[in-house]
């Protein structure tokens, strides 16, 4: 019940296309859902995060869509660029613990 | 503002040895977490320290230990190294007890031969 399942494992998208990465969770106590971006040789960096009181959050080309009833959330990257090529991790935590539970990661490649 | 600093950047050890990794958090951050990252296992949580106290611990054997000093700097120790301990070890710091917004260092790449 503590797991966060992330898909796909890898994704190839053409430049200018939309990249979509999905995550699903079971623990209804989760109330914080961040996405982290990791470039080779670097640690992950917080990209965008959402709480369940909203269904969507947008920051530039990056959007989180959240479906509370389905216990799913996804990251959409609009107008994907080669510089977006990285590994993306979703995560979740609850207010009782704050410990992030991580998805397995998605390696995204944007083809020029 | 300086980021999270991890030293050393690369480390090569042999089986049976022990290793100590160091992490200096962002100034003012009191929470430090450690993660093991491998290609097949993703990010695995090791432990978290807040104000010198271990607050959370992941599912790793006792060979993995850590500590935090009064200046929030943290060290992680792995004793009796095994080949399977080869991984990227990441340290992350956060501002307060709400350890959600993590700031990661670039990691220490440990190779066990």
Coordinates of N, CA and C in Angstrom, one line a residue:
Chain A
X1 N 0.8 -1.2 0.0 CA 0.0 0.0 0.0 C 0.9 1.3 0.0
X2 N 2.1 1.1 0.3 CA 3.0 2.2 0.4 C 3.6 2.5 -1.0
X3 N 3.4 1.7 -2.0 CA 4.1 1.8 -3.3 C 3.5 2.9 -4.1
X4 N 4.4 3.4 -5.0 CA 4.0 4.3 -6.0 C 4.5 3.7 -7.3
X5 N 3.6 3.4 -8.2 CA 3.9 2.7 -9.5 C 4.0 3.7 -10.6
X6 N 5.1 3.8 -11.3 CA 5.4 4.7 -12.3 C 5.5 4.0 -13.6
X7 N 5.0 4.7 -14.7 CA 5.1 4.1 -16.0 C 5.1 5.3 -17.0
X8 N 5.7 5.1 -18.2 CA 6.5 3.9 -18.6 C 7.9 4.0 -18.0
X9 N 8.6 2.9 -18.2 CA 10.0 2.9 -17.7 C 10.9 3.8 -18.5
X10 N 10.6 3.9 -19.8 CA 11.3 4.7 -20.7 C 10.4 5.3 -21.8
X11 N 10.7 6.4 -22.3 CA 9.8 7.1 -23.3 C 10.7 7.9 -24.3
X12 N 10.3 7.8 -25.5 CA 11.0 8.6 -26.6 C 9.9 9.4 -27.2
X13 N 10.2 10.7 -27.3 CA 9.2 11.7 -27.8 C 9.9 12.6 -28.8
X14 N 9.3 12.9 -29.9 CA 9.9 13.8 -30.9 C 9.8 15.3 -30.3
X15 N 10.8 16.0 -30.7 CA 10.9 17.5 -30.3 C 9.6 18.1 -30.7
X16 N 9.0 18.9 -29.7 CA 7.8 19.6 -30.0 C 6.5 18.8 -29.5
X17 N 6.7 17.5 -29.2 CA 5.6 16.7 -28.8 C 5.3 16.8 -27.4
X18 N 4.3 16.0 -26.9 CA 3.9 16.0 -25.5 C 4.4 14.7 -24.9
X19 N 5.1 14.9 -23.8 CA 5.6 13.8 -23.0 C 4.6 13.6 -21.8
X20 N 4.2 12.3 -21.6 CA 3.3 12.0 -20.5 C 3.8 10.9 -19.7
X21 N 4.0 11.1 -18.4 CA 4.4 10.1 -17.5 C 3.4 9.9 -16.4
X22 N 3.1 8.7 -16.1 CA 2.0 8.4 -15.1 C 2.4 7.7 -13.9
X23 N 1.7 8.0 -12.8 CA 2.0 7.4 -11.5 C 0.7 7.0 -10.8
X24 N 0.7 5.9 -10.1 CA -0.5 5.5 -9.4 C -0.1 5.1 -8.0
X25 N -1.0 5.3 -7.0 CA -0.7 5.0 -5.6 C -1.9 4.4 -5.0
X26 N -1.7 3.7 -3.8 CA -2.8 3.1 -3.1 C -3.2 3.8 -1.8
X27 N -2.2 4.4 -1.2 CA -2.4 4.9 0.2 C -3.2 6.2 0.1
X28 N -4.4 6.2 0.5 CA -5.2 7.4 0.4 C -4.8 8.5 1.4
X29 N -3.9 8.2 2.3 CA -3.4 9.2 3.2 C -2.3 10.1 2.5
X30 N -1.9 9.8 1.4 CA -0.9 10.6 0.7 C -1.5 12.0 0.4
X31 N -0.8 13.0 0.6 CA -1.3 14.4 0.4 C -0.3 15.3 -0.3
X32 N 0.8 14.8 -0.7 CA 1.8 15.6 -1.4 C 2.4 14.8 -2.5
X33 N 2.4 15.3 -3.7 CA 2.8 14.5 -4.9 C 3.8 15.4 -5.7
X34 N 5.1 15.2 -5.5 CA 6.1 15.9 -6.3 C 6.6 15.1 -7.5
X35 N 7.2 15.9 -8.4 CA 7.9 15.3 -9.5 C 9.3 15.8 -9.5
X36 N 10.3 14.9 -9.6 CA 11.7 15.3 -9.6 C 12.3 15.0 -11.0
X37 N 13.3 15.8 -11.4 CA 14.0 15.7 -12.6 C 15.4 15.4 -12.3
X38 N 16.0 14.4 -13.0 CA 17.4 14.1 -12.8 C 18.2 14.0 -14.1
X39 N 19.2 14.8 -14.2 CA 20.1 14.8 -15.3 C 21.3 13.9 -15.0
X40 N 21.9 13.3 -16.0 CA 23.1 12.4 -15.7 C 24.2 13.1 -14.9
X41 N 24.7 12.5 -13.9 CA 25.7 13.0 -13.1 C 25.3 14.0 -12.0
X42 N 24.0 14.2 -11.9 CA 23.4 15.1 -11.0 C 22.4 14.4 -10.1
X43 N 22.1 15.0 -8.9 CA 21.0 14.5 -8.1 C 19.7 15.0 -8.6
X44 N 18.6 14.4 -8.2 CA 17.3 14.8 -8.6 C 17.0 16.2 -8.1
X45 N 16.2 17.0 -8.9 CA 15.8 18.3 -8.5 C 14.3 18.4 -8.6
X46 N 13.7 19.1 -7.6 CA 12.2 19.2 -7.6 C 11.8 20.0 -8.8
X47 N 10.8 19.5 -9.5 CA 10.4 20.1 -10.8 C 9.0 20.8 -10.5
X48 N 8.1 20.1 -9.9 CA 6.8 20.6 -9.7 C 6.1 19.7 -8.7
X49 N 5.1 20.2 -7.9 CA 4.4 19.4 -7.0 C 3.0 19.8 -6.9
X50 N 2.1 18.9 -6.4 CA 0.7 19.2 -6.3 C 0.2 18.6 -5.0
X51 N -0.9 19.2 -4.5 CA -1.6 18.6 -3.3 C -3.0 18.3 -3.8
X52 N -3.7 17.4 -3.1 CA -5.0 16.9 -3.7 C -6.1 17.8 -3.7
X53 N -5.9 19.1 -3.2 CA -7.1 20.0 -3.2 C -7.3 20.6 -4.6
X54 N -6.3 20.4 -5.5 CA -6.5 20.9 -6.9 C -6.3 19.7 -7.9
X55 N -6.9 19.8 -9.1 CA -6.8 18.7 -10.0 C -5.7 18.9 -11.0
X56 N -5.1 20.1 -11.1 CA -4.1 20.4 -12.1 C -3.3 21.6 -11.6
X57 N -2.0 21.5 -11.9 CA -1.0 22.6 -11.6 C -0.1 22.7 -12.8
X58 N 0.1 23.9 -13.2 CA 0.9 24.2 -14.4 C 2.0 25.2 -14.0
X59 N 3.2 24.8 -14.5 CA 4.4 25.7 -14.4 C 5.1 25.7 -15.7
X60 N 4.9 26.7 -16.5 CA 5.5 26.8 -17.8 C 5.0 25.6 -18.7
X61 N 6.0 24.9 -19.2 CA 5.6 23.7 -20.1 C 5.2 22.5 -19.3
X62 N 5.4 22.5 -18.0 CA 5.2 21.3 -17.1 C 3.8 21.4 -16.4
X63 N 3.0 20.3 -16.5 CA 1.7 20.3 -15.9 C 1.6 19.0 -15.1
X64 N 1.1 19.1 -13.9 CA 0.7 17.9 -13.2 C -0.9 17.8 -13.2
X65 N -1.3 16.6 -13.6 CA -2.8 16.3 -13.6 C -3.0 15.3 -12.5
X66 N -4.0 15.6 -11.6 CA -4.2 14.7 -10.4 C -5.7 14.2 -10.5
X67 N -5.8 12.9 -10.3 CA -7.1 12.3 -10.3 C -7.3 11.6 -8.9
X68 N -7.9 12.2 -8.0 CA -8.0 11.7 -6.6 C -8.8 10.4 -6.6
X69 N -9.9 10.3 -7.3 CA -10.7 9.1 -7.3 C -10.0 7.9 -7.9
X70 N -9.2 8.1 -8.9 CA -8.5 7.0 -9.5 C -7.2 6.8 -8.8
X71 N -6.8 7.7 -7.9 CA -5.5 7.6 -7.2 C -4.3 7.6 -8.3
X72 N -4.4 8.5 -9.1 CA -3.4 8.6 -10.2 C -3.0 10.1 -10.4
X73 N -1.7 10.3 -10.8 CA -1.3 11.6 -11.1 C -0.3 11.5 -12.2
X74 N -0.2 12.5 -13.1 CA 0.7 12.4 -14.2 C 1.4 13.7 -14.5
X75 N 2.5 13.6 -15.2 CA 3.3 14.8 -15.6 C 3.2 14.9 -17.1
X76 N 2.8 16.1 -17.5 CA 2.8 16.4 -18.9 C 3.8 17.4 -19.3
X77 N 4.6 17.2 -20.3 CA 5.6 18.1 -20.7 C 5.2 18.6 -22.1
X78 N 4.7 19.8 -22.2 CA 4.3 20.3 -23.5 C 5.5 20.8 -24.3
X79 N 5.4 20.7 -25.7 CA 6.5 21.2 -26.5 C 7.8 20.7 -26.0
X80 N 7.9 19.4 -25.9 CA 9.1 18.8 -25.4 C 10.4 19.2 -26.1
X81 N 11.4 19.5 -25.4 CA 12.7 19.9 -26.0 C 13.8 18.9 -25.7
X82 N 14.9 18.9 -26.5 CA 16.0 17.9 -26.2 C 16.6 18.2 -24.8
X83 N 16.5 19.4 -24.3 CA 17.0 19.7 -22.9 C 16.1 19.1 -21.8
X84 N 15.0 18.6 -22.2 CA 14.1 17.9 -21.2 C 14.5 16.4 -21.0
X85 N 15.4 16.0 -21.9 CA 15.9 14.6 -21.8 C 16.5 14.4 -20.4
X86 N 15.9 13.5 -19.6 CA 16.3 13.3 -18.2 C 15.5 12.1 -17.7
X87 N 15.8 11.8 -16.4 CA 15.0 10.8 -15.8 C 14.1 11.5 -14.8
X88 N 12.8 11.1 -14.9 CA 11.8 11.8 -14.0 C 11.3 10.8 -13.0
X89 N 11.2 11.3 -11.8 CA 10.7 10.5 -10.7 C 9.4 11.1 -10.1
X90 N 8.4 10.3 -9.9 CA 7.2 10.8 -9.1 C 7.4 10.3 -7.7
X91 N 6.7 10.9 -6.8 CA 6.8 10.5 -5.4 C 5.5 11.0 -4.7
X92 N 5.4 10.5 -3.5 CA 4.2 10.8 -2.7 C 4.6 10.7 -1.2
X93 N 3.9 11.5 -0.4 CA 4.1 11.5 1.0 C 2.8 11.9 1.7
X94 N 2.7 11.6 3.0 CA 1.6 11.9 3.8 C 2.0 12.8 5.0
X95 N 1.1 13.6 5.5 CA 1.4 14.6 6.5 C 1.8 13.9 7.8
X96 N 1.5 12.6 8.0 CA 1.8 12.0 9.2 C 3.3 11.6 9.3
X97 N 3.9 11.5 8.1 CA 5.3 10.9 8.1 C 6.2 11.8 7.4
X98 N 5.8 12.4 6.3 CA 6.6 13.3 5.4 C 7.6 12.5 4.6
X99 N 7.8 11.2 4.9 CA 8.8 10.4 4.1 C 8.3 10.2 2.7
X100 N 9.0 10.6 1.7 CA 8.6 10.4 0.3 C 8.8 9.0 -0.1
X101 N 7.7 8.5 -0.7 CA 7.7 7.2 -1.4 C 7.9 7.4 -2.9
X102 N 8.9 6.8 -3.5 CA 9.3 7.1 -4.8 C 8.9 6.1 -5.8
X103 N 8.5 6.6 -7.0 CA 8.3 5.8 -8.2 C 9.7 5.3 -8.7
X104 N 9.7 4.4 -9.6 CA 10.9 3.7 -10.1 C 11.6 4.6 -11.1
X105 N 11.0 5.6 -11.6 CA 11.7 6.5 -12.6 C 11.3 6.2 -14.0
X106 N 11.3 7.3 -14.8 CA 11.1 7.2 -16.3 C 12.2 7.9 -17.0
X107 N 12.9 7.2 -17.9 CA 14.0 7.8 -18.7 C 13.3 8.4 -19.9
X108 N 13.4 9.7 -20.0 CA 12.8 10.4 -21.2 C 13.8 10.9 -22.1
X109 N 13.6 10.5 -23.4 CA 14.5 11.0 -24.5 C 13.7 11.8 -25.5
X110 N 14.2 13.0 -25.7 CA 13.5 13.8 -26.7 C 14.4 13.9 -27.9
X111 N 13.8 13.4 -29.0 CA 14.6 13.3 -30.3 C 14.4 14.6 -31.1
X112 N 15.6 15.2 -31.5 CA 15.5 16.5 -32.2 C 14.9 16.3 -33.6
Chain B
X1 N 23.7 31.1 -2.7 CA 23.6 30.1 -1.7 C 24.1 28.8 -2.2
X2 N 25.1 28.3 -1.4 CA 25.7 27.0 -1.9 C 24.7 25.9 -1.7
X3 N 24.8 24.9 -2.7 CA 23.9 23.7 -2.6 C 24.4 22.7 -1.7
X4 N 23.8 21.5 -1.8 CA 24.3 20.4 -1.0 C 25.6 19.8 -1.6
X5 N 26.6 19.7 -0.7 CA 27.9 19.2 -1.1 C 28.2 17.8 -0.6
X6 N 28.5 16.9 -1.5 CA 28.9 15.6 -1.1 C 30.3 15.3 -1.5
X7 N 31.0 14.7 -0.6 CA 32.4 14.3 -0.8 C 32.6 12.9 -0.3
X8 N 33.5 12.1 -1.0 CA 34.1 12.4 -2.3 C 33.1 12.2 -3.4
X9 N 33.4 12.6 -4.6 CA 32.6 12.4 -5.7 C 32.6 11.0 -6.3
X10 N 33.8 10.4 -6.2 CA 34.0 9.0 -6.7 C 34.8 8.3 -5.6
X11 N 34.5 7.0 -5.5 CA 35.2 6.2 -4.5 C 35.3 4.7 -5.0
X12 N 36.5 4.2 -4.9 CA 36.6 2.7 -5.3 C 37.1 2.0 -4.1
X13 N 36.4 1.0 -3.7 CA 36.8 0.2 -2.5 C 36.8 -1.3 -2.9
X14 N 37.3 -2.1 -2.0 CA 37.3 -3.6 -2.3 C 36.4 -4.2 -1.2
X15 N 35.9 -5.4 -1.6 CA 35.0 -6.1 -0.6 C 35.6 -6.2 0.7
X16 N 34.8 -6.1 1.8 CA 35.2 -6.2 3.1 C 35.7 -4.9 3.8
X17 N 36.0 -3.9 2.9 CA 36.4 -2.6 3.5 C 35.2 -1.9 4.0
X18 N 35.5 -0.8 4.6 CA 34.4 0.1 5.1 C 34.6 1.5 4.4
X19 N 33.6 2.3 4.4 CA 33.6 3.6 3.7 C 32.8 4.6 4.4
X20 N 33.2 5.8 4.4 CA 32.5 6.9 5.0 C 32.3 8.0 4.0
X21 N 31.0 8.4 3.8 CA 30.7 9.4 2.9 C 30.2 10.7 3.6
X22 N 30.4 11.8 3.1 CA 30.1 13.1 3.8 C 29.1 13.9 3.0
X23 N 28.3 14.6 3.8 CA 27.3 15.5 3.1 C 27.2 16.8 4.0
X24 N 27.3 17.9 3.2 CA 27.1 19.2 3.9 C 25.8 19.8 3.3
X25 N 24.8 20.0 4.1 CA 23.5 20.5 3.6 C 23.6 21.9 3.3
X26 N 22.5 22.4 2.7 CA 22.3 23.8 2.5 C 22.3 24.5 3.8
X27 N 22.9 25.7 3.9 CA 22.9 26.4 5.2 C 21.5 26.7 5.7
X28 N 21.3 26.3 6.9 CA 20.0 26.5 7.5 C 19.1 25.3 7.5
X29 N 19.5 24.3 6.6 CA 18.7 23.1 6.5 C 19.1 22.2 7.7
X30 N 18.1 21.6 8.3 CA 18.3 20.8 9.5 C 18.0 19.3 9.3
X31 N 17.4 19.0 8.2 CA 17.1 17.6 7.8 C 18.0 17.1 6.7
X32 N 18.6 16.0 6.9 CA 19.4 15.3 5.9 C 19.0 13.9 5.7
X33 N 18.8 13.6 4.4 CA 18.4 12.2 4.1 C 19.4 11.6 3.2
X34 N 19.5 10.3 3.2 CA 20.4 9.5 2.4 C 19.7 8.5 1.5
X35 N 20.1 8.4 0.2 CA 19.5 7.5 -0.7 C 20.5 6.7 -1.4
X36 N 20.2 5.5 -1.8 CA 21.0 4.7 -2.6 C 20.3 4.6 -4.0
X37 N 21.1 4.9 -5.0 CA 20.5 4.8 -6.4 C 21.2 3.8 -7.2
X38 N 20.5 2.9 -7.8 CA 21.1 1.9 -8.7 C 20.2 1.8 -9.9
X39 N 20.8 1.5 -11.1 CA 20.0 1.4 -12.3 C 18.7 0.6 -12.2
X40 N 18.8 -0.6 -11.5 CA 17.7 -1.5 -11.4 C 16.7 -1.2 -10.3
X41 N 17.1 -0.5 -9.3 CA 16.3 -0.3 -8.1 C 15.8 1.1 -7.9
X42 N 16.2 2.0 -8.7 CA 15.8 3.4 -8.5 C 16.3 4.0 -7.2
X43 N 15.5 4.9 -6.6 CA 16.0 5.6 -5.4 C 15.5 4.8 -4.2
X44 N 16.4 4.3 -3.4 CA 16.1 3.6 -2.2 C 16.5 4.4 -0.9
X45 N 15.5 4.7 -0.1 CA 15.7 5.5 1.1 C 16.5 4.7 2.1
X46 N 17.6 5.4 2.6 CA 18.4 4.8 3.7 C 18.0 5.2 5.1
X47 N 18.2 6.5 5.3 CA 17.8 7.1 6.6 C 17.7 8.6 6.5
X48 N 17.1 9.2 7.5 CA 16.9 10.6 7.6 C 17.3 11.1 9.0
X49 N 18.0 12.2 9.1 CA 18.4 12.8 10.3 C 17.8 14.2 10.4
X50 N 17.4 14.5 11.6 CA 16.9 15.9 11.9 C 17.4 16.3 13.2
X51 N 18.1 17.4 13.3 CA 18.7 17.9 14.5 C 19.4 16.8 15.3
X52 N 20.3 16.1 14.6 CA 21.2 15.1 15.1 C 20.5 13.8 15.5
X53 N 19.2 13.6 15.3 CA 18.5 12.4 15.6 C 18.0 11.7 14.4
X54 N 18.1 10.4 14.4 CA 17.6 9.6 13.2 C 16.1 9.6 13.3
X55 N 15.4 10.1 12.3 CA 14.0 10.2 12.4 C 13.3 9.1 11.6
X56 N 13.9 8.7 10.5 CA 13.3 7.6 9.7 C 14.4 6.7 9.2
X57 N 14.1 5.5 9.0 CA 15.1 4.5 8.5 C 14.5 3.6 7.5
X58 N 15.2 3.4 6.4 CA 14.7 2.5 5.4 C 15.1 1.0 5.7
X59 N 14.9 0.2 4.7 CA 15.0 -1.2 4.9 C 16.4 -1.7 4.4
X60 N 17.4 -1.3 5.1 CA 18.8 -1.6 4.8 C 19.4 -2.4 6.0
X61 N 20.4 -3.2 5.7 CA 21.1 -3.9 6.8 C 21.9 -3.0 7.7
X62 N 22.2 -3.5 8.9 CA 22.9 -2.7 9.9 C 24.3 -2.2 9.5
X63 N 24.8 -2.8 8.4 CA 26.1 -2.3 7.9 C 26.0 -0.9 7.4
X64 N 24.8 -0.4 7.2 CA 24.7 1.0 6.8 C 24.3 1.8 8.0
X65 N 25.0 2.8 8.3 CA 24.7 3.7 9.4 C 25.1 5.1 9.1
X66 N 24.5 6.0 9.9 CA 24.8 7.4 9.6 C 24.8 8.2 10.9
X67 N 25.1 9.4 10.8 CA 25.0 10.3 11.9 C 25.0 11.8 11.4
X68 N 24.5 12.6 12.3 CA 24.4 14.0 11.9 C 25.1 14.8 13.1
X69 N 25.8 15.8 12.7 CA 26.5 16.6 13.7 C 25.7 17.9 14.0
X70 N 26.2 18.6 15.0 CA 25.4 19.8 15.5 C 25.3 20.9 14.4
X71 N 26.2 20.9 13.4 CA 26.2 21.9 12.3 C 25.4 21.4 11.2
X72 N 24.6 20.2 11.4 CA 23.8 19.6 10.4 C 24.5 18.8 9.3
X73 N 25.8 18.9 9.3 CA 26.6 18.0 8.4 C 26.3 16.5 8.7
X74 N 26.3 15.7 7.7 CA 26.0 14.3 8.0 C 27.1 13.4 7.4
X75 N 27.2 12.2 8.0 CA 28.1 11.2 7.4 C 27.3 9.9 7.3
X76 N 27.7 9.1 6.3 CA 27.1 7.8 6.1 C 28.3 6.8 6.1
X77 N 28.1 5.7 6.8 CA 29.1 4.7 6.9 C 28.6 3.4 6.4
X78 N 29.4 2.7 5.6 CA 29.0 1.3 5.2 C 30.2 0.4 5.6
X79 N 29.9 -0.5 6.4 CA 31.0 -1.4 6.8 C 30.9 -2.7 6.0
X80 N 32.0 -3.5 6.0 CA 32.1 -4.8 5.3 C 31.4 -4.7 4.0
X81 N 32.0 -3.9 3.1 CA 31.4 -3.7 1.8 C 31.2 -5.0 1.0
X82 N 30.1 -5.0 0.3 CA 29.8 -6.1 -0.6 C 29.7 -5.5 -2.1
X83 N 29.8 -6.4 -3.0 CA 29.8 -6.0 -4.4 C 28.5 -5.2 -4.7
X84 N 27.4 -5.7 -4.1 CA 26.1 -5.1 -4.4 C 25.9 -3.7 -3.8
X85 N 26.9 -3.3 -3.0 CA 26.8 -1.9 -2.5 C 27.2 -0.9 -3.5
X86 N 27.7 -1.3 -4.6 CA 28.1 -0.4 -5.7 C 26.9 0.4 -6.1
X87 N 27.0 1.7 -6.0 CA 25.8 2.5 -6.3 C 26.2 4.0 -6.2
X88 N 25.2 4.8 -6.6 CA 25.3 6.2 -6.4 C 24.6 6.6 -5.1
X89 N 25.3 7.2 -4.1 CA 24.7 7.5 -2.9 C 24.5 9.0 -2.9
X90 N 23.2 9.3 -2.7 CA 22.7 10.7 -2.7 C 22.3 11.2 -1.4
X91 N 22.7 12.4 -1.1 CA 22.3 13.1 0.1 C 21.3 14.2 -0.3
X92 N 20.3 14.4 0.6 CA 19.4 15.5 0.3 C 19.1 16.2 1.6
X93 N 19.0 17.5 1.5 CA 18.6 18.3 2.7 C 17.3 19.0 2.5
X94 N 16.7 19.3 3.6 CA 15.4 20.1 3.6 C 15.4 21.1 4.7
X95 N 14.6 22.1 4.6 CA 14.6 23.2 5.5 C 14.2 22.9 6.9
X96 N 13.1 22.2 7.0 CA 12.5 22.0 8.3 C 12.0 20.6 8.5
X97 N 11.2 20.4 9.5 CA 10.8 19.1 9.9 C 9.9 18.5 8.8
X98 N 9.3 19.4 8.0 CA 8.5 18.9 6.9 C 9.5 18.5 5.7
X99 N 10.0 17.4 5.8 CA 11.1 17.0 4.9 C 10.6 16.7 3.5
X100 N 9.7 17.4 2.9 CA 9.1 17.1 1.6 C 10.0 17.7 0.5
X101 N 10.3 18.9 0.6 CA 11.0 19.6 -0.5 C 12.5 19.3 -0.3
X102 N 13.0 18.4 -1.0 CA 14.3 17.9 -0.9 C 15.3 18.6 -1.9
X103 N 16.5 18.9 -1.5 CA 17.5 19.5 -2.3 C 18.6 18.4 -2.3
X104 N 18.9 17.9 -3.5 CA 19.9 16.8 -3.6 C 21.3 17.3 -3.9
X105 N 22.3 16.6 -3.4 CA 23.6 16.8 -3.9 C 23.8 16.0 -5.2
X106 N 25.1 16.0 -5.7 CA 25.3 15.3 -7.0 C 25.7 13.8 -6.7
X107 N 25.9 13.5 -5.4 CA 26.1 12.1 -5.1 C 27.6 11.7 -5.0
X108 N 27.8 10.6 -4.4 CA 29.1 9.9 -4.4 C 28.9 8.6 -5.1
X109 N 29.7 8.4 -6.1 CA 29.6 7.1 -6.9 C 30.6 6.1 -6.3
X110 N 30.0 5.1 -5.6 CA 30.8 4.1 -5.0 C 30.9 2.8 -5.8
X111 N 32.1 2.4 -6.1 CA 32.4 1.1 -6.8 C 33.1 0.2 -5.9
X112 N 32.5 -1.0 -5.7 CA 33.1 -2.0 -4.8 C 33.6 -3.1 -5.7
X113 N 34.9 -3.4 -5.6 CA 35.6 -4.4 -6.5 C 35.9 -5.7 -5.7

